[in-house]
Coordinates of C-alpha atoms in Angstrom, one line a residue:
M1 CA 30.4 62.6 0.7
Q2 CA 30.9 60.6 -2.4
P3 CA 30.2 56.8 -2.4
G4 CA 33.3 54.8 -1.8
H5 CA 35.1 57.6 0.0
G6 CA 35.4 58.3 3.7
T7 CA 34.2 55.9 6.3
T8 CA 33.4 52.4 5.2
C9 CA 30.3 50.5 6.3
P10 CA 30.7 46.9 7.3
T11 CA 29.6 44.5 4.6
S12 CA 27.8 42.3 7.2
T13 CA 25.8 43.6 10.1
R14 CA 25.9 40.2 11.8
S15 CA 28.1 39.9 14.9
S16 CA 30.4 37.0 15.5
S17 CA 28.0 35.8 18.3
D18 CA 25.1 35.8 15.8
E19 CA 27.2 33.8 13.4
S20 CA 28.2 31.3 16.1
D21 CA 24.5 31.0 17.1
S22 CA 23.6 30.5 13.5
D23 CA 26.3 27.9 13.1
A24 CA 25.2 26.1 16.3
A25 CA 21.6 26.1 15.1
M26 CA 22.7 24.7 11.7
L27 CA 24.7 22.0 13.4
K28 CA 21.8 21.1 15.7
Y29 CA 19.5 20.9 12.7
K30 CA 21.9 18.7 10.8
W31 CA 22.4 16.4 13.8
K32 CA 18.6 16.1 14.3
R33 CA 18.2 15.3 10.6
L34 CA 20.9 12.7 10.6
F35 CA 19.5 11.1 13.8
K36 CA 16.0 11.0 12.2
Q37 CA 17.5 9.3 9.1
A38 CA 19.4 6.8 11.2
S39 CA 16.2 6.0 13.1
I40 CA 14.3 5.5 9.9
F41 CA 17.1 3.3 8.6
K42 CA 17.0 1.2 11.8
E43 CA 13.2 0.8 11.5
Y44 CA 13.6 -0.2 7.8
E45 CA 16.4 -2.7 8.8
K46 CA 14.1 -4.2 11.5
A47 CA 11.2 -4.5 9.1
L48 CA 13.4 -6.1 6.4
L49 CA 14.9 -8.6 8.9
A50 CA 11.4 -9.5 10.0
K51 CA 10.3 -10.0 6.4
L52 CA 13.3 -12.2 5.7
K53 CA 12.7 -14.2 8.9
R54 CA 9.0 -14.8 7.8
R55 CA 10.1 -15.8 4.4
Y56 CA 12.7 -18.2 5.9
E57 CA 10.1 -19.7 8.2
D58 CA 7.6 -20.1 5.3
N59 CA 10.3 -21.8 3.1
K60 CA 11.4 -24.0 6.0
E61 CA 7.8 -25.1 6.6
A62 CA 7.3 -25.8 2.9
F63 CA 10.5 -27.7 2.7
E64 CA 9.6 -29.8 5.8
T65 CA 6.2 -30.5 4.4
Q66 CA 7.6 -31.5 1.1
H67 CA 10.3 -33.6 2.7
S68 CA 7.8 -35.4 5.0
E69 CA 5.5 -36.1 2.0
K70 CA 8.5 -37.5 0.1
E71 CA 9.3 -39.8 3.1
D72 CA 5.7 -40.9 3.3
L73 CA 5.8 -41.8 -0.4
Q74 CA 9.0 -43.7 0.1
R75 CA 7.6 -45.6 3.1
A76 CA 4.5 -46.4 1.0
C77 CA 6.6 -47.7 -1.8
I78 CA 8.7 -49.8 0.5
K79 CA 5.6 -51.4 2.0
T80 CA 4.2 -52.5 -1.3

């Protein structure tokens, strides 16, 4: 028989159930990957918020210290 004549062979040997299993596996992989990325993002967000909170507390303490020193100087000036 000459090539291209007679019975034709399927171009793909995969069955539809193999394709659906493959699609399901791909979706499962993508879902796990997205979930991991979301988890990483949440951890990053928590770390960033903690950093901002520490910076705020440090600035607040510095401001309060500076403000109390200013009040002390004003009181000292008033007494003299």
